[in-house]
PDB file of C-alpha atoms in Angstrom:
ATOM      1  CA  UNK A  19       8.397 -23.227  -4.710  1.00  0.00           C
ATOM      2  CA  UNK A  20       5.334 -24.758  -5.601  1.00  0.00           C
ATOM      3  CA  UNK A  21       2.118 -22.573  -5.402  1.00  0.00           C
ATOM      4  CA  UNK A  22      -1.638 -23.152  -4.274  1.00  0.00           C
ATOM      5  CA  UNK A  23      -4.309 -21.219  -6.032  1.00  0.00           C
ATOM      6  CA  UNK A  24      -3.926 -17.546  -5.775  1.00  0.00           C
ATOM      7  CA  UNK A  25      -5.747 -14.874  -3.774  1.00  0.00           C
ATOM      8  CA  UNK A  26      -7.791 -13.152  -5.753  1.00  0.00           C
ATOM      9  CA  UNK A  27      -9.438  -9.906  -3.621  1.00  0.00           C
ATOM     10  CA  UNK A  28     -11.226  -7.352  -5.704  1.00  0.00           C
ATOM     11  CA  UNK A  29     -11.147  -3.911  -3.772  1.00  0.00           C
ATOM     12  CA  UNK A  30     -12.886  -0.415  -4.569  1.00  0.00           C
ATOM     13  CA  UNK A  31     -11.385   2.479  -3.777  1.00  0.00           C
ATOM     14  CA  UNK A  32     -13.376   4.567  -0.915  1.00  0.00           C
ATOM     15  CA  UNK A  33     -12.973   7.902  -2.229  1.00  0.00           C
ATOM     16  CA  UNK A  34      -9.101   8.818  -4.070  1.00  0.00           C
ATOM     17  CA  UNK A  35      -6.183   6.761  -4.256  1.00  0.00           C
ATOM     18  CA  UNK A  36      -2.565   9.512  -4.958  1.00  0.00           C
ATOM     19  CA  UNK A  37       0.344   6.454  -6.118  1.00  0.00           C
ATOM     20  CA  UNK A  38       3.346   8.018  -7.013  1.00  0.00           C
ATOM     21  CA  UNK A  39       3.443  11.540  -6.553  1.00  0.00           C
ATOM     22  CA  UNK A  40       7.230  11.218  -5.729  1.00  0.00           C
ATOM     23  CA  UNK A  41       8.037   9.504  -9.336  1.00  0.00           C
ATOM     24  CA  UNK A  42       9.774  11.622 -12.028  1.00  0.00           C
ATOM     25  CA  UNK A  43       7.096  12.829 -14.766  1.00  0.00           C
ATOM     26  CA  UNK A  44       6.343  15.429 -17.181  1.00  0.00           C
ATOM     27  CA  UNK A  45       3.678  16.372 -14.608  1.00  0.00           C
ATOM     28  CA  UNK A  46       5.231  18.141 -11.478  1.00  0.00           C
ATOM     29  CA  UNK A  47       3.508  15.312  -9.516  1.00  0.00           C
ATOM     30  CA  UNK A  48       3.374  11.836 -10.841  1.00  0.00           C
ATOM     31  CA  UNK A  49       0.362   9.335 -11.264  1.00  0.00           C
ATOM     32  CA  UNK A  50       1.915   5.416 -11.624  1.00  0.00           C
ATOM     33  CA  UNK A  51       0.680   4.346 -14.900  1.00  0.00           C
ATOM     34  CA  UNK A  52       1.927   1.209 -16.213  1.00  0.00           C
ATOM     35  CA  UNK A  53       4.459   1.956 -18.915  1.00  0.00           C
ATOM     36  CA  UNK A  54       2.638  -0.335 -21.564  1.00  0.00           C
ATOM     37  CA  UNK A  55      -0.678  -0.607 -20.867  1.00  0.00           C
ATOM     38  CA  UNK A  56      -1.360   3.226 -20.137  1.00  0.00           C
ATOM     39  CA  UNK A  57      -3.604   2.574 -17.239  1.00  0.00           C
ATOM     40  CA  UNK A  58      -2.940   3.609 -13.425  1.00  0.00           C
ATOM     41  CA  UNK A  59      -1.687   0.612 -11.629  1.00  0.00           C
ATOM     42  CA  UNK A  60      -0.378  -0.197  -7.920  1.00  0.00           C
ATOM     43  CA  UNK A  61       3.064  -1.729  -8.140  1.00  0.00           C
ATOM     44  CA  UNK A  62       3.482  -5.042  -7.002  1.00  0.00           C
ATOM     45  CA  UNK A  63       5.941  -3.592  -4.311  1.00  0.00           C
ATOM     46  CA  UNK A  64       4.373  -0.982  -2.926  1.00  0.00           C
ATOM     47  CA  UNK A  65       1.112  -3.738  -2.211  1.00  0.00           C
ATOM     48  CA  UNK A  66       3.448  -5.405  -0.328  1.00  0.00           C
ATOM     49  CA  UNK A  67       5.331  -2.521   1.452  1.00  0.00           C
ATOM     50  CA  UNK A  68       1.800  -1.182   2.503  1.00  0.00           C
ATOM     51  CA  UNK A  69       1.044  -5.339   3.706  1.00  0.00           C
ATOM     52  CA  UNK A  70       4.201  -6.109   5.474  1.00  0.00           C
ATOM     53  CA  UNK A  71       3.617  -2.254   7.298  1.00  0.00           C
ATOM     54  CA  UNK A  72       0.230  -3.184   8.393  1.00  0.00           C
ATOM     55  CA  UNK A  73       1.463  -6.364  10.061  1.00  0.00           C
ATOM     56  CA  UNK A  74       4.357  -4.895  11.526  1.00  0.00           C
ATOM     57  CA  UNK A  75       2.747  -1.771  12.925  1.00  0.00           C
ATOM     58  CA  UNK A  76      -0.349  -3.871  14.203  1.00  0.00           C
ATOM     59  CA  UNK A  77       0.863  -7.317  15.645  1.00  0.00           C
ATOM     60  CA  UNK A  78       4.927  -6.557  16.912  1.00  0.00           C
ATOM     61  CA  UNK A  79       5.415  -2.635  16.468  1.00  0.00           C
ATOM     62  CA  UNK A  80       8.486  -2.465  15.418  1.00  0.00           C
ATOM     63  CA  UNK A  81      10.447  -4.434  12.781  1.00  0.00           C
ATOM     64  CA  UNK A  82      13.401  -5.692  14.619  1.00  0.00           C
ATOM     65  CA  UNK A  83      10.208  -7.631  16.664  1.00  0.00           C
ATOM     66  CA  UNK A  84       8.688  -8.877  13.788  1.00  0.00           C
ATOM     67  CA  UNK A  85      11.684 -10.438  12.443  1.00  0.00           C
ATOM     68  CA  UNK A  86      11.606 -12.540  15.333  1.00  0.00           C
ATOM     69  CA  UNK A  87       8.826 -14.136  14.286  1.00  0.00           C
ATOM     70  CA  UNK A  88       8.587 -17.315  12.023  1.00  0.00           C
ATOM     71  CA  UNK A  89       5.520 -17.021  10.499  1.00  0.00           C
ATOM     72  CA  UNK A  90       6.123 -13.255   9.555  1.00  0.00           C
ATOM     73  CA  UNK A  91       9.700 -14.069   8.284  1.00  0.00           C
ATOM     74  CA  UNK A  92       8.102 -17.133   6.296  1.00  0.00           C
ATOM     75  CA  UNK A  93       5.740 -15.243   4.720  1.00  0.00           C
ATOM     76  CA  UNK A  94       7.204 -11.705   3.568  1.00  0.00           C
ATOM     77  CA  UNK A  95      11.362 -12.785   4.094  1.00  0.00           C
ATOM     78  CA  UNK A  96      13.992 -11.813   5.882  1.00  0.00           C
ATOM     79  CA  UNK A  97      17.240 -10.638   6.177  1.00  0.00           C
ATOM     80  CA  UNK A  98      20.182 -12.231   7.885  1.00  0.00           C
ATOM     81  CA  UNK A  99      18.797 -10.914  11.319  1.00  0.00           C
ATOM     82  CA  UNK A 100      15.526 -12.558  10.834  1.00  0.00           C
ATOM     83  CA  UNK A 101      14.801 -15.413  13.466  1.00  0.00           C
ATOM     84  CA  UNK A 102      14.852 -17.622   9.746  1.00  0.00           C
ATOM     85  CA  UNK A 103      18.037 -16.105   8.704  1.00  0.00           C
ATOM     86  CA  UNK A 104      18.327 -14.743   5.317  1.00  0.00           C
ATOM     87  CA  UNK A 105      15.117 -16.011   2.847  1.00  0.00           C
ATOM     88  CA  UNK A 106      13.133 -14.777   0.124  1.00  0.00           C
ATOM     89  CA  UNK A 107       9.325 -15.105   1.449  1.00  0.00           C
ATOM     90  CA  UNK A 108       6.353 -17.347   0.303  1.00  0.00           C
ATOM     91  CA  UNK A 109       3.820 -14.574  -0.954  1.00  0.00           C
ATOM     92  CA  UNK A 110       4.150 -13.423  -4.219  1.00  0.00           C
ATOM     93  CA  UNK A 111       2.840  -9.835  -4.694  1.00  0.00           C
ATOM     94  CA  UNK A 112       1.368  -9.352  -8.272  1.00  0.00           C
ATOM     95  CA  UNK A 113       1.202  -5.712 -10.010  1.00  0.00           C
ATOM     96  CA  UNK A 114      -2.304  -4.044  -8.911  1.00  0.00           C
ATOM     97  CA  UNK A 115      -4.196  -3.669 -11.913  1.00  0.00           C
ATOM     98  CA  UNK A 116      -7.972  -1.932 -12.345  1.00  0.00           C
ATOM     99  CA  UNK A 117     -10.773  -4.262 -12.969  1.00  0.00           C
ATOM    100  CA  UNK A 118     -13.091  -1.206 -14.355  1.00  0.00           C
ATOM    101  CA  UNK A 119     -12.793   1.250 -16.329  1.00  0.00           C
ATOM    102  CA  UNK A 120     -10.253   3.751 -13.862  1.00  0.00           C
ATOM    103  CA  UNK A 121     -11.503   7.699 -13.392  1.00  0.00           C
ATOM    104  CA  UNK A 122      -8.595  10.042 -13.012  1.00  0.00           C
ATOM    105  CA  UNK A 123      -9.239  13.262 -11.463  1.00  0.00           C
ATOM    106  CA  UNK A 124      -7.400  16.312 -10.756  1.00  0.00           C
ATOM    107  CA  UNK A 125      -6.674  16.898  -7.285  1.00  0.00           C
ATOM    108  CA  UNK A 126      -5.125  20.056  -5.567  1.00  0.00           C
ATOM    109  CA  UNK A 127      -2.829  20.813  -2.783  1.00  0.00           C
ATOM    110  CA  UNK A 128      -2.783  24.417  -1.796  1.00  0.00           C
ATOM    111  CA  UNK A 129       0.003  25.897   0.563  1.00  0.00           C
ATOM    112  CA  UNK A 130      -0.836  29.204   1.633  1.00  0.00           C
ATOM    113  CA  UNK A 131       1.990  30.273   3.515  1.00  0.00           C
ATOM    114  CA  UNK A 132       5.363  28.581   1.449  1.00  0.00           C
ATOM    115  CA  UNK A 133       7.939  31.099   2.111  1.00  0.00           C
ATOM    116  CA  UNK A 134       7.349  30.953   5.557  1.00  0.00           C
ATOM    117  CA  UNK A 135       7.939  27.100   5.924  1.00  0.00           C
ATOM    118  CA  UNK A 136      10.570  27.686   3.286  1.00  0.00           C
ATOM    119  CA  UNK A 137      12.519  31.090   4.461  1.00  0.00           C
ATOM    120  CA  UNK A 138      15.143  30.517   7.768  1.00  0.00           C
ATOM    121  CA  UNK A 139      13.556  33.696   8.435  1.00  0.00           C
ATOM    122  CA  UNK A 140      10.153  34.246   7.182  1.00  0.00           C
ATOM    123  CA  UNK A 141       7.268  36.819   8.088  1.00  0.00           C
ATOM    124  CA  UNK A 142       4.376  34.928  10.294  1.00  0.00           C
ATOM    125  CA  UNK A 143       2.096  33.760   8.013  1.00  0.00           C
ATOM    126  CA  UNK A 144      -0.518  36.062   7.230  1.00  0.00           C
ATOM    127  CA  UNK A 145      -2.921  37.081   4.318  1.00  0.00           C
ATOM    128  CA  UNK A 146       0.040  38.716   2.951  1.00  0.00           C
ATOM    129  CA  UNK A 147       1.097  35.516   1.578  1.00  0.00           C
ATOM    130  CA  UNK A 148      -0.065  34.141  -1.591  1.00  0.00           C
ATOM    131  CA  UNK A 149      -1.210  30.639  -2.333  1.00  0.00           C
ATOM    132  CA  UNK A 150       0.726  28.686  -4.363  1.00  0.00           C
ATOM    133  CA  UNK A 151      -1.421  25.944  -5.960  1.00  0.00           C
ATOM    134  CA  UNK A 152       0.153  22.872  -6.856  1.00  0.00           C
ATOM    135  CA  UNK A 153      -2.448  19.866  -9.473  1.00  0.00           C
ATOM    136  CA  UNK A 154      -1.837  16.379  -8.992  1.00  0.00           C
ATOM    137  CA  UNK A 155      -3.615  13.352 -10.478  1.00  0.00           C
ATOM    138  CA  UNK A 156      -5.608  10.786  -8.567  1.00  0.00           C
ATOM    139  CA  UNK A 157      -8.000   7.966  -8.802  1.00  0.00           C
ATOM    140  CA  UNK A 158     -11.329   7.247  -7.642  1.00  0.00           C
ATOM    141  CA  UNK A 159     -14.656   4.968  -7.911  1.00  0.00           C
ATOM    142  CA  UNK A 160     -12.663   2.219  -9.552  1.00  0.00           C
ATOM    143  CA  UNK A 161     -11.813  -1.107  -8.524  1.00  0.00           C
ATOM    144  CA  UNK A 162      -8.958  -3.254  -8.094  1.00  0.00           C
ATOM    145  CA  UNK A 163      -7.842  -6.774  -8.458  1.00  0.00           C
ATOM    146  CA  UNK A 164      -5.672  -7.483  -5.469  1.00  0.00           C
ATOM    147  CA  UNK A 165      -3.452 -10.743  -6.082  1.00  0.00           C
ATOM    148  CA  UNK A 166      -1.373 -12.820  -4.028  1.00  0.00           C
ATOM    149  CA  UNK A 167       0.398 -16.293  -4.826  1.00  0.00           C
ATOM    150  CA  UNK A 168       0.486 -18.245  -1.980  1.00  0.00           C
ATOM    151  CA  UNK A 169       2.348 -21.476  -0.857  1.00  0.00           C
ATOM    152  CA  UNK A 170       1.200 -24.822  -1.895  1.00  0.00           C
ATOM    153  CA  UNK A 171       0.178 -25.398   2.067  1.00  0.00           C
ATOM    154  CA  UNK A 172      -1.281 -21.950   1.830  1.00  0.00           C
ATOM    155  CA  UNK A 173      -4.823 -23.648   2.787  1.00  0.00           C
ATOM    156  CA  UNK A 174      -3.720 -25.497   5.588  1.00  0.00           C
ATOM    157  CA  UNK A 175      -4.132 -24.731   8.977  1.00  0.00           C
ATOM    158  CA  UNK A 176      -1.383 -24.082  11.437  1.00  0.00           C
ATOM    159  CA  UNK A 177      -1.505 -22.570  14.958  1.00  0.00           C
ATOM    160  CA  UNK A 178       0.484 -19.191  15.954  1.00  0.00           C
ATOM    161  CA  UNK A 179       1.057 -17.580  19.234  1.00  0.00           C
ATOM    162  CA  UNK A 180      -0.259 -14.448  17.934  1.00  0.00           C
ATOM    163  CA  UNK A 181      -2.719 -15.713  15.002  1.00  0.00           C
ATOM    164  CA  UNK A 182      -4.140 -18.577  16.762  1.00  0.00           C
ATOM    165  CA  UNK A 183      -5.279 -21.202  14.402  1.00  0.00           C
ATOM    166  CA  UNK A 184      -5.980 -20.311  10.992  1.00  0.00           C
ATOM    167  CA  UNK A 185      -4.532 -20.748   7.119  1.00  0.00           C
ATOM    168  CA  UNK A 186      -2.060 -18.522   5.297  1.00  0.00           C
ATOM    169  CA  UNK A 187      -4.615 -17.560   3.068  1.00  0.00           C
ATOM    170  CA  UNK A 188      -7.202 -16.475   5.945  1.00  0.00           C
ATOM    171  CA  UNK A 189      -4.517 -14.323   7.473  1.00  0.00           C
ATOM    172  CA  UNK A 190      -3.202 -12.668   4.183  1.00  0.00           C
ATOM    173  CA  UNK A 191      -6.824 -11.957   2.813  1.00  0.00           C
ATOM    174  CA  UNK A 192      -7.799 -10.763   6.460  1.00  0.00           C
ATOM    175  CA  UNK A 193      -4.382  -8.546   6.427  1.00  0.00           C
ATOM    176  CA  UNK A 194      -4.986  -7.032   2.747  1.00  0.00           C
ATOM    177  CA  UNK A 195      -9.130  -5.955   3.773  1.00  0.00           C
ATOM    178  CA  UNK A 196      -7.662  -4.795   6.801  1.00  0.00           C
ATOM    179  CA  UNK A 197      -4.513  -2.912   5.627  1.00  0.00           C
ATOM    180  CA  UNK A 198      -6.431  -0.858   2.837  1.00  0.00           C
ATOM    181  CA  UNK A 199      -9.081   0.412   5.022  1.00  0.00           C
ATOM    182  CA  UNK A 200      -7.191   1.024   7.913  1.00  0.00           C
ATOM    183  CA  UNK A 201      -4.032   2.380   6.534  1.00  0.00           C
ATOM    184  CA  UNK A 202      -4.772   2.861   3.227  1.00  0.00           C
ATOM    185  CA  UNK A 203      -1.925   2.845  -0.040  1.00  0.00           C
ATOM    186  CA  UNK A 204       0.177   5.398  -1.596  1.00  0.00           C
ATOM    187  CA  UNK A 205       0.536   8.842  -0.735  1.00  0.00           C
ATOM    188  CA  UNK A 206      -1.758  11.388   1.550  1.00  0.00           C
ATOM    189  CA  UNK A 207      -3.137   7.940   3.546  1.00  0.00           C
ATOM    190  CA  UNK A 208      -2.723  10.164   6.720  1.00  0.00           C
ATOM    191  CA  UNK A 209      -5.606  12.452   5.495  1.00  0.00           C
ATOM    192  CA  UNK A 210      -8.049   9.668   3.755  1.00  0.00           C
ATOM    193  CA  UNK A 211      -6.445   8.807   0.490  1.00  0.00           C
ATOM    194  CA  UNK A 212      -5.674   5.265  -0.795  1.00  0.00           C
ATOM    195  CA  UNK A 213      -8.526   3.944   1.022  1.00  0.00           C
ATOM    196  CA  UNK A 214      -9.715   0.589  -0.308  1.00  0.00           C
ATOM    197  CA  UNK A 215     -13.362  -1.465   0.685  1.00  0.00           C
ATOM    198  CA  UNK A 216     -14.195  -5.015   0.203  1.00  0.00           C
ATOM    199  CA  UNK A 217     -17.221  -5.077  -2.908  1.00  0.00           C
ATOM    200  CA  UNK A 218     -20.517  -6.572  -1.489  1.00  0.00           C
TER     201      UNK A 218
END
C-alpha cells in the first residue's frame, strides 16, 4: 500500500494518563514503558483499540453494525463478517511516544472495605475495616505525538452516508481529538484519566 503524508497530532494530557496497570511488573501495578528507550509510551495498539472504540460506540453502537460499513471496514479492517470480507485496514497506528520531557507520579487507589467485596460472606462494611492502600504509577503534564499513516488518497474527498463529505485524514484527526477527550486512553478513563487536549 502506498502511503500519503502522515498525521501528525500532538496531544497533552489533561490531568493523568494510568497505561498498563494490568501488565506484569516488578511493581504490583504496571506503567508501559518502552522496553528500550525507558520512557512511558502508548502502544501502537491500544491508540487504535481506544480509535476504532470511539467510532464504534459513537457512529453504529455496536460492532456487528460497524462492520457493515465500508468506510469503517476500509479504514481499521475486518474480519470475514465485515461487509469487505476479510482485510487488513488502511491506517497505520504508530507507537505513542512523549514529545516532552514525561512526569511520572505516584497515584493511589484506596479500598476501604476489601474483605467485604472479597468474602462470600462478609461483615457490612463499616469503620471496622481497614484500608488497604494499593501505589500505582501515572503520567501527567506531558505531551504526546499522536501518528497515523494514512492511504495515498488519504487527502481526497469522498462522500459517506454517515460522514458526509470529507477526507480520510479530516475524519481520523477529527476521531483521535475527539476520542481522547471524550473517552480518554488506558485505564481509570471512567473516572477522568487518560484524558488528552489538542495544544493551542
Amino acid at each position: 500500500m502506498s502511503t500519503t503524508e502522515p498525521l501528525i497530532l500532538p496531544l497533552s494530557t489533561d490531568w493523568r494518563v494510568a497505561m498498563g496497570l494490568g501488565a506484569a511488573s516488578v511493581l504490583e501495578n504496571a506503567l508501559s514503558f518502552h522496553h528500550i528507550y525507558g520512557f512511558p509510551y502508548i502502544p501502537g495498539q491500544s491508540f487504535k483499540g481506544a480509535i476504532r472504540s470511539f467510532v464504534i460506540n459513537m457512529y453504529f453502537g455496536s460492532e456487528s453494525d460497524a462492520l457493515q460499513n465500508v468506510m469503517f471496514c476500509t479504514l481499521f479492517g475486518s474480519d470475514d463478517k465485515g461487509v469487505t470480507k476479510e482485510r487488513a485496514g488502511e491506517l497505520i497506528f504508530f507507537d505513542v511516544y512523549p514529545s516532552t520531557a514525561p512526569k511520572i507520579e505516584m497515584d493511589i487507589l484506596n479500598p476501604h472495605y476489601p474483605d467485604y467485596y472479597r468474602d462470600k460472606n462478609p461483615k457490612p462494611p463499616g469503620d471496622y475495616y481497614s484500608p488497604v492502600p494499593v501505589n500505582f504509577l501515572t503520567v501527567k503534564a506531558t505531551t504526546y505525538n499522536f501518528i497515523v499513516v494514512l492511504p495515498k488518497d488519504g487527502d481526497n474527498e469522498f462522500d459517506d452516508k454517515i460522514w458526509g463529505v470529507t477526507t480520510k485524514r479530516k475524519l481520523v484527526n477529527e476521531w483521535i481529538g475527539k476520542a481522547l477527550s471524550i473517552f480518554g486512553i488506558g485505564a481509570k478513563t471512567a473516572v477522568g484519566y487518560g484524558r488528552f487536549s489538542k495544544i493551542n
